[in-house]
Amino acid sequence: MVISSHYWLINAHIPQGLISPASFDRFTAPNLAQNLTKEGLVCCDLEIKAGKIVAIYESGHAPTRDNYNSILSWDLSWDLKRGIVLPCFVDMHTHLDKGHIWERTPNPDGTFNSALKAVASDRQFTNYEDLYRRMEFGLKSSYAQGTRAIRTHIDCPGDQLETSLKVFKDLQIAWSDRLILQLVCLVNLEEYIGQRGEVLADRMAELGGMLGGVPFINPNLETQLDRLFSLATARNLDLDLHVDENDDPNSQTLKAIAKTALRHNFKGRIVCGHCCSLSVQNQTDVEETLELVKAAGIGIVSLPMCNLYLQDRQALRTPRWRGITLVHEIKQKGIPMAIASDNVRDPFFGFGNHDGLEVFAMAVKIGHLDTPYSDWIRAITTTPAKLMGLDSNYISVGASADLVIFKARYFSELLSRPQCDRHILRNGIAIDTTLPDYAELD
Ligand SMILES: [Zn+2]
């Protein structure tokens, strides 16, 4: 393990789409093809100094090998033997406040409605200490596996709102040197009507959060969306909504959101999560909605593991539908398409481990993101970073050396094992990758 503050990572396989275009131009050699695999992985040497990436070369194409020697001894290099290197993960849609309640509050039949009821009944157990313990367990798990930024939705029932927000704020401060944490309030859109809407929006503005919620098709939808966008505009808040998480082709709130954004000439960022029903709508509706989504500058985040779990679930019947939105069509349209983990070990998803690699691996298999792999790895790294307003998260000269290093050399190797032996660099220094003990939740 390299512990110097100045060293080289050599023979690193990096997906071409994760190297910043500017850095890629700088090091591209005439014989790039020799170093580019069929899967678009480039073999690179990275110079790390004082926590930052200060040079990137194609392997073997540093100005000369003597040049490496002139900088420092080869003893201070770590030969990755073509192991894949990624920037740290960005998990842009989670529910840390619900996480890890499965044992005390399981979902008896795995359906969406039962999940709603179960989560409501779990509130009897929720207090500051319980929330802090479970949410921090999620942060520890995420950090140890290579995540650098997390956005969490937080349930906001009136009697629990301030406790949940205090836990979030305390954790955001306690983890500020390791994780970027973002906050979205999660409510029914009807709650924004009236004084409560002002209170919620003001609290989000004070905490640097954003407005979220779950729009449903109903006679007041347009009024509710107008109110939401007005509250956000007045405070310069971004929006992140749970959208059409069902199999009803008539559930087209995504279209209504896009129309509202255009009508308001909304300047903030908008992210819509799930959008499952898009994949059961007719082609005309899909085309119209995606045109509007693109025009409104909306980004989409798919939650494949949770969708696979909840959608098309009926007792004693085999599911026929994978539940995800039209990830390929959305991406082909030029709309930002991210993936994220969503719920972990709660009534909405009985499994999960806060692992960006697992999310990507599952998404590849559920959504056929492997023929070709193209630049899909951006969906859990650079694309969510952009949608969250962070730095680009490319592997680039000048960027912090926040990297995930695998022994797997190719995508098939990467996505076939859990890669528990990965190394994580944060600011160029290897961190402890031990996962928290489940006993901490007792
Ligand atoms: Zn969610």
Coordinates of C-alpha atoms and ligand atoms in Angstrom, one line a residue:
M1 CA 0.0 0.0 0.0
V2 CA 1.3 3.4 -1.0
I3 CA 1.4 5.9 1.8
S4 CA 3.7 8.6 0.4
S5 CA 2.2 12.0 -0.4
H6 CA 3.8 11.8 -3.8
Y7 CA 3.5 8.6 -5.9
W8 CA 2.3 7.0 -9.1
L9 CA -0.5 4.7 -9.8
I10 CA 0.6 2.8 -12.9
N11 CA -1.3 0.5 -15.3
A12 CA -4.8 1.7 -14.2
H13 CA -7.7 0.7 -16.4
I14 CA -10.0 3.8 -16.5
P15 CA -13.2 4.0 -18.5
Q16 CA -12.6 6.6 -21.2
G17 CA -15.8 8.4 -20.4
L18 CA -14.6 9.1 -16.8
I19 CA -11.4 11.0 -17.8
S20 CA -12.2 14.7 -18.2
P21 CA -12.2 15.7 -21.9
A22 CA -9.4 18.2 -21.3
S23 CA -7.2 15.8 -19.5
F24 CA -7.9 13.1 -22.2
D25 CA -6.8 15.5 -25.0
R26 CA -3.6 16.2 -23.2
F27 CA -2.5 12.7 -22.9
T28 CA -3.9 11.1 -26.0
A29 CA -1.1 9.6 -27.9
P30 CA -1.1 8.7 -31.6
N31 CA -1.3 5.0 -30.8
L32 CA -4.2 5.3 -28.3
A33 CA -5.8 2.2 -29.8
Q34 CA -3.1 0.0 -28.3
N35 CA -4.2 1.1 -24.8
L36 CA -8.0 1.1 -25.4
T37 CA -9.9 -2.1 -24.7
K38 CA -13.1 -3.1 -26.6
E39 CA -15.0 -1.9 -23.5
G40 CA -13.4 1.6 -23.7
L41 CA -11.0 1.2 -20.8
V42 CA -7.7 3.1 -21.2
C43 CA -4.6 2.0 -19.5
C44 CA -3.2 5.0 -17.6
D45 CA -0.5 6.1 -15.3
L46 CA -1.5 8.7 -12.7
E47 CA 0.8 10.9 -10.7
I48 CA -0.6 11.7 -7.2
K49 CA 0.9 14.6 -5.2
A50 CA -0.4 16.1 -2.0
G51 CA -3.8 14.5 -2.4
K52 CA -4.4 15.6 -6.0
I53 CA -4.0 14.0 -9.5
V54 CA -1.2 16.1 -11.0
A55 CA -0.6 14.2 -14.2
I56 CA -2.3 11.5 -16.3
Y57 CA -0.5 9.6 -19.1
E58 CA -1.3 6.7 -21.2
S59 CA 0.7 3.8 -19.7
G60 CA 4.1 3.8 -21.2
H61 CA 3.6 7.2 -22.7
A62 CA 4.9 9.5 -20.1
P63 CA 7.4 11.8 -21.8
T64 CA 10.0 9.1 -21.1
R65 CA 10.5 6.6 -18.4
D66 CA 13.5 8.7 -17.3
N67 CA 11.0 11.4 -16.8
Y68 CA 9.2 9.3 -14.2
N69 CA 12.6 8.6 -12.6
S70 CA 13.5 12.3 -12.5
I71 CA 10.4 12.9 -10.5
L72 CA 10.8 10.2 -8.0
S73 CA 11.8 6.6 -7.6
W74 CA 9.8 3.8 -9.2
D75 CA 9.7 2.4 -5.6
L76 CA 7.0 4.9 -5.0
S77 CA 4.7 3.5 -7.6
W78 CA 1.8 1.1 -7.3
D79 CA 1.4 -1.2 -10.2
L80 CA -2.4 -1.8 -10.5
K81 CA -1.9 -4.4 -13.2
R82 CA -4.8 -3.1 -15.2
G83 CA -7.2 -3.0 -12.3
I84 CA -10.1 -0.7 -12.9
V85 CA -10.0 2.7 -11.3
L86 CA -13.1 4.8 -10.9
P87 CA -13.8 8.2 -9.3
C88 CA -15.7 7.9 -6.0
F89 CA -19.4 7.1 -6.3
V90 CA -22.2 9.7 -6.1
D91 CA -25.4 8.2 -4.6
M92 CA -27.9 10.8 -5.5
H93 CA -31.2 9.2 -4.2
T94 CA -31.3 7.6 -0.8
H95 CA -33.6 7.4 2.2
L96 CA -31.1 7.2 5.1
D97 CA -33.9 8.0 7.6
K98 CA -35.7 4.8 6.8
G99 CA -32.7 2.5 6.5
H100 CA -32.1 -0.7 8.5
I101 CA -35.5 -1.0 10.1
W102 CA -36.3 -4.3 8.4
E103 CA -36.0 -6.6 11.5
R104 CA -38.4 -4.5 13.6
T105 CA -40.6 -3.4 10.7
P106 CA -40.6 -5.8 7.8
N107 CA -42.8 -5.6 4.7
P108 CA -45.2 -8.6 5.1
D109 CA -45.9 -9.0 1.4
G110 CA -43.4 -6.8 -0.3
T111 CA -45.9 -4.5 -1.9
F112 CA -45.7 -0.7 -2.2
N113 CA -48.9 -0.2 -0.1
S114 CA -47.6 -2.4 2.7
A115 CA -44.4 -0.5 2.6
L116 CA -46.2 2.8 3.2
K117 CA -48.2 1.3 6.1
A118 CA -45.1 -0.3 7.6
V119 CA -43.0 2.9 7.5
A120 CA -45.9 4.9 9.1
S121 CA -46.1 2.3 11.9
D122 CA -42.3 2.4 12.4
R123 CA -42.5 6.0 13.6
Q124 CA -43.3 4.8 17.1
F125 CA -39.6 3.7 17.4
T126 CA -38.1 6.8 15.9
N127 CA -36.3 9.4 18.1
Y128 CA -33.0 11.3 17.8
E129 CA -30.7 8.5 18.9
D130 CA -32.4 5.9 16.7
L131 CA -32.3 8.1 13.6
Y132 CA -28.7 9.1 14.2
R133 CA -27.6 5.5 14.7
R134 CA -29.2 4.2 11.6
M135 CA -28.4 7.1 9.3
E136 CA -24.8 7.1 10.4
F137 CA -24.7 3.3 9.7
G138 CA -25.6 4.2 6.2
L139 CA -22.9 6.9 5.9
K140 CA -20.3 4.5 7.3
S141 CA -21.3 1.8 4.8
S142 CA -21.3 4.3 1.9
Y143 CA -17.9 5.8 2.8
A144 CA -16.2 2.5 3.3
Q145 CA -17.2 1.4 -0.1
G146 CA -16.2 4.5 -2.0
T147 CA -19.0 7.0 -2.0
R148 CA -18.2 10.6 -1.7
A149 CA -21.6 12.3 -2.0
I150 CA -25.1 11.3 -0.9
R151 CA -28.5 13.0 -1.3
T152 CA -31.1 11.8 1.0
H153 CA -34.8 12.3 1.1
I154 CA -36.2 12.8 4.6
D155 CA -39.8 12.0 5.6
C156 CA -41.3 15.1 7.2
P157 CA -44.4 14.3 9.3
G158 CA -45.2 17.3 11.4
D159 CA -44.2 15.8 14.8
Q160 CA -41.0 14.4 13.5
L161 CA -39.8 17.1 11.2
E162 CA -37.4 19.0 13.5
T163 CA -35.9 15.8 15.0
S164 CA -35.1 14.5 11.5
L165 CA -33.7 17.8 10.4
K166 CA -31.5 18.1 13.5
V167 CA -30.1 14.6 12.9
F168 CA -29.4 15.4 9.3
K169 CA -27.6 18.6 10.2
D170 CA -25.6 17.1 13.0
L171 CA -24.4 14.2 10.7
Q172 CA -23.7 16.7 7.9
I173 CA -21.3 18.6 10.2
A174 CA -19.8 15.4 11.7
W175 CA -19.0 13.9 8.3
S176 CA -18.2 17.1 6.4
D177 CA -14.5 16.1 6.0
R178 CA -15.5 12.8 4.4
L179 CA -19.0 13.0 2.7
I180 CA -21.0 15.7 0.9
L181 CA -24.6 15.3 2.2
Q182 CA -27.6 16.9 0.6
L183 CA -31.2 17.0 1.9
V184 CA -34.6 16.8 0.2
C185 CA -37.9 17.0 2.2
L186 CA -40.3 14.3 1.2
V187 CA -44.0 15.1 1.5
N188 CA -47.2 14.7 -0.4
L189 CA -47.5 17.8 -2.7
E190 CA -50.8 18.8 -1.1
E191 CA -48.7 19.7 2.0
Y192 CA -47.2 22.6 0.2
I193 CA -50.5 24.3 -0.1
G194 CA -51.0 26.9 2.7
Q195 CA -48.8 27.9 5.5
R196 CA -47.1 24.5 5.9
G197 CA -45.6 24.9 2.4
E198 CA -43.9 28.2 3.5
V199 CA -42.6 26.6 6.7
L200 CA -41.1 23.6 4.8
A201 CA -39.6 25.7 2.1
D202 CA -38.1 28.1 4.6
R203 CA -36.6 25.2 6.6
M204 CA -35.1 23.8 3.4
A205 CA -33.7 27.2 2.5
E206 CA -32.1 27.5 5.9
L207 CA -30.5 24.1 5.7
G208 CA -29.3 24.3 2.1
G209 CA -31.8 21.6 1.2
M210 CA -34.3 21.3 -1.7
L211 CA -38.0 20.6 -2.1
G212 CA -39.2 17.2 -2.9
G213 CA -42.4 15.2 -2.8
V214 CA -44.6 12.8 -4.6
P215 CA -47.0 14.1 -7.2
F216 CA -50.1 12.0 -8.0
I217 CA -52.6 12.4 -10.8
N218 CA -55.4 14.3 -9.2
P219 CA -57.7 17.3 -10.0
N220 CA -55.4 19.6 -8.0
L221 CA -52.1 18.5 -9.6
E222 CA -51.6 21.7 -11.6
T223 CA -52.3 23.9 -8.6
Q224 CA -49.9 21.8 -6.4
L225 CA -47.1 21.9 -9.0
D226 CA -47.6 25.7 -9.4
R227 CA -47.3 26.1 -5.7
L228 CA -44.2 23.9 -5.5
F229 CA -42.4 25.8 -8.3
S230 CA -43.4 29.2 -6.8
L231 CA -42.1 28.2 -3.3
A232 CA -38.8 27.0 -4.9
T233 CA -38.4 30.1 -7.1
A234 CA -38.9 32.5 -4.3
R235 CA -36.0 30.8 -2.4
N236 CA -33.8 29.7 -5.2
L237 CA -34.3 26.0 -4.3
D238 CA -33.8 23.0 -6.5
L239 CA -36.4 20.3 -6.8
D240 CA -36.1 16.5 -6.5
L241 CA -39.3 14.6 -6.9
H242 CA -40.6 11.0 -6.7
V243 CA -42.4 10.5 -10.0
D244 CA -44.8 7.9 -11.4
E245 CA -43.4 5.0 -9.3
N246 CA -46.1 2.6 -10.6
D247 CA -47.2 0.6 -13.6
D248 CA -50.2 2.8 -14.6
P249 CA -49.8 4.2 -18.1
N250 CA -52.1 7.0 -17.1
S251 CA -49.7 8.1 -14.4
Q252 CA -48.0 10.9 -16.4
T253 CA -47.0 13.4 -13.7
L254 CA -43.6 13.6 -15.3
K255 CA -45.2 15.4 -18.3
A256 CA -47.0 17.7 -15.9
I257 CA -43.8 18.6 -14.1
A258 CA -42.0 19.4 -17.3
K259 CA -44.9 21.6 -18.5
T260 CA -44.9 23.4 -15.2
A261 CA -41.2 24.0 -15.3
L262 CA -41.4 25.5 -18.8
R263 CA -44.5 27.6 -17.8
H264 CA -42.5 29.0 -14.8
N265 CA -39.3 29.4 -16.8
F266 CA -37.8 27.7 -13.7
K267 CA -34.1 28.4 -13.3
G268 CA -33.2 25.8 -10.6
R269 CA -32.2 22.2 -11.1
I270 CA -34.9 19.6 -11.4
V271 CA -34.4 15.8 -10.8
C272 CA -37.2 13.3 -11.2
G273 CA -36.7 9.9 -9.7
H274 CA -38.2 6.5 -10.7
C275 CA -40.5 7.4 -13.7
C276 CA -41.4 3.7 -13.9
S277 CA -44.7 4.2 -15.7
L278 CA -42.9 5.7 -18.7
S279 CA -42.0 2.2 -19.7
V280 CA -45.6 1.1 -20.0
Q281 CA -46.9 4.1 -21.9
N282 CA -47.5 4.2 -25.7
Q283 CA -44.8 5.6 -28.0
T284 CA -46.6 8.9 -28.7
D285 CA -46.9 9.7 -25.0
V286 CA -43.3 8.7 -24.4
E287 CA -42.0 10.9 -27.2
E288 CA -44.1 13.9 -26.1
T289 CA -43.0 13.6 -22.5
L290 CA -39.3 13.1 -23.2
E291 CA -39.3 16.2 -25.5
L292 CA -40.8 18.2 -22.7
V293 CA -38.4 16.8 -20.1
K294 CA -35.4 17.7 -22.3
A295 CA -36.7 21.2 -23.0
A296 CA -37.2 21.7 -19.3
G297 CA -33.7 20.6 -18.5
I298 CA -34.9 17.8 -16.1
G299 CA -32.5 15.0 -15.1
I300 CA -33.8 11.5 -14.4
V301 CA -32.6 9.1 -11.7
S302 CA -33.5 5.5 -11.9
L303 CA -33.6 3.3 -8.8
P304 CA -33.3 -0.2 -10.4
M305 CA -33.0 -2.4 -7.3
C306 CA -36.0 -0.8 -5.5
N307 CA -38.1 -0.9 -8.7
L308 CA -37.3 -4.6 -9.3
Y309 CA -38.4 -5.3 -5.7
L310 CA -41.6 -3.3 -5.6
Q311 CA -43.0 -3.2 -9.1
D312 CA -45.1 -5.9 -10.6
R313 CA -45.4 -7.7 -7.2
Q314 CA -48.5 -9.6 -6.4
A315 CA -48.9 -12.5 -4.0
L316 CA -48.3 -16.0 -5.5
R317 CA -47.7 -14.5 -9.0
T318 CA -44.4 -14.4 -10.8
P319 CA -43.3 -10.8 -11.8
R320 CA -43.2 -10.1 -15.6
W321 CA -41.8 -6.6 -15.5
R322 CA -38.4 -5.3 -14.3
G323 CA -40.0 -2.0 -13.2
I324 CA -37.4 0.4 -14.4
T325 CA -37.9 3.5 -16.5
L326 CA -36.8 3.8 -20.2
V327 CA -33.1 4.3 -19.3
H328 CA -31.8 3.7 -22.8
E329 CA -34.4 6.0 -24.5
I330 CA -33.8 8.7 -22.0
K331 CA -30.1 8.6 -22.4
Q332 CA -30.3 8.5 -26.2
K333 CA -32.5 11.6 -26.1
G334 CA -29.6 13.5 -24.4
I335 CA -31.4 13.7 -21.1
P336 CA -29.1 13.3 -18.0
M337 CA -29.7 9.7 -16.8
A338 CA -28.3 8.7 -13.3
I339 CA -28.8 5.6 -11.2
A340 CA -28.8 5.4 -7.4
S341 CA -29.5 3.1 -4.5
D342 CA -32.8 4.3 -3.0
N343 CA -33.9 2.4 0.1
V344 CA -31.8 0.0 2.1
R345 CA -33.1 -2.8 4.3
D346 CA -36.5 -1.1 4.9
P347 CA -40.1 -2.0 3.8
F348 CA -39.5 -0.4 0.4
F349 CA -36.5 -2.6 -0.3
G350 CA -35.5 -5.5 2.0
F351 CA -31.9 -5.6 1.0
G352 CA -29.0 -3.3 0.0
N353 CA -25.6 -2.2 1.3
H354 CA -25.1 1.4 0.3
D355 CA -22.6 0.2 -2.4
G356 CA -22.3 2.2 -5.6
L357 CA -20.8 -0.8 -7.3
E358 CA -23.7 -3.0 -6.4
V359 CA -26.1 -0.5 -7.7
F360 CA -24.3 -0.2 -11.0
A361 CA -23.9 -4.0 -11.3
M362 CA -27.6 -4.6 -10.7
A363 CA -28.5 -1.8 -13.1
V364 CA -26.3 -3.3 -15.8
K365 CA -28.1 -6.6 -15.5
I366 CA -31.7 -5.2 -15.1
G367 CA -31.3 -2.6 -17.8
H368 CA -29.0 -4.4 -20.2
L369 CA -26.4 -1.6 -19.9
D370 CA -23.7 -4.0 -21.2
T371 CA -24.1 -4.2 -24.9
P372 CA -22.1 -2.0 -25.1
Y373 CA -21.1 -0.7 -21.7
S374 CA -20.7 2.6 -23.5
D375 CA -20.3 5.3 -20.9
W376 CA -23.0 3.9 -18.5
I377 CA -20.5 4.0 -15.6
R378 CA -21.1 7.8 -15.7
A379 CA -24.6 7.2 -14.3
I380 CA -23.2 6.5 -10.8
T381 CA -20.3 8.9 -10.9
T382 CA -20.1 12.0 -13.1
T383 CA -23.8 12.4 -14.2
P384 CA -25.2 12.5 -10.6
A385 CA -22.3 14.8 -9.6
K386 CA -23.5 17.3 -12.2
L387 CA -27.2 16.9 -11.3
M388 CA -26.2 17.6 -7.6
G389 CA -24.3 20.7 -8.6
L390 CA -20.9 19.3 -7.4
D391 CA -17.6 19.4 -9.2
S392 CA -17.4 17.3 -12.3
N393 CA -16.1 14.1 -10.5
Y394 CA -14.1 13.2 -13.6
I395 CA -10.6 11.7 -13.2
S396 CA -8.8 14.8 -14.2
V397 CA -5.6 16.8 -13.7
G398 CA -6.1 19.0 -10.7
A399 CA -8.9 16.9 -9.1
S400 CA -8.7 15.4 -5.7
A401 CA -7.4 11.8 -5.8
D402 CA -10.7 10.4 -4.6
L403 CA -10.6 7.0 -6.3
V404 CA -11.9 3.5 -6.1
I405 CA -9.3 0.9 -7.1
F406 CA -10.3 -2.7 -8.0
K407 CA -8.4 -5.8 -8.8
A408 CA -10.9 -6.6 -11.6
R409 CA -9.4 -5.6 -14.9
Y410 CA -12.5 -5.6 -17.2
F411 CA -16.2 -4.9 -16.7
S412 CA -17.2 -8.6 -16.6
E413 CA -14.7 -9.2 -13.8
L414 CA -15.8 -6.0 -12.1
L415 CA -19.5 -6.9 -12.2
S416 CA -19.2 -10.6 -11.3
R417 CA -17.7 -10.3 -7.8
P418 CA -18.7 -8.0 -4.9
Q419 CA -15.1 -6.6 -5.0
C420 CA -14.9 -6.5 -1.2
D421 CA -11.1 -6.2 -1.6
R422 CA -11.3 -2.8 -3.3
H423 CA -9.1 0.1 -2.2
I424 CA -10.5 3.5 -1.6
L425 CA -8.3 6.6 -1.9
R426 CA -9.6 9.9 -0.4
N427 CA -7.3 12.9 -1.1
G428 CA -4.7 10.3 -2.2
I429 CA -4.7 8.4 1.1
A430 CA -6.1 4.9 1.5
I431 CA -9.0 4.7 3.9
D432 CA -10.2 1.9 6.1
T433 CA -12.7 -0.1 4.0
T434 CA -14.1 -2.1 6.9
L435 CA -17.9 -2.1 6.9
P436 CA -19.7 -1.3 10.2
D437 CA -20.9 -4.2 12.3
Y438 CA -24.6 -4.9 12.1
A439 CA -24.5 -5.1 15.9
E440 CA -24.1 -1.3 16.0
L441 CA -27.7 -1.1 15.0
D442 CA -28.9 -2.9 18.2
Ligands
ZN1 ZN -36.9 7.3 -3.1

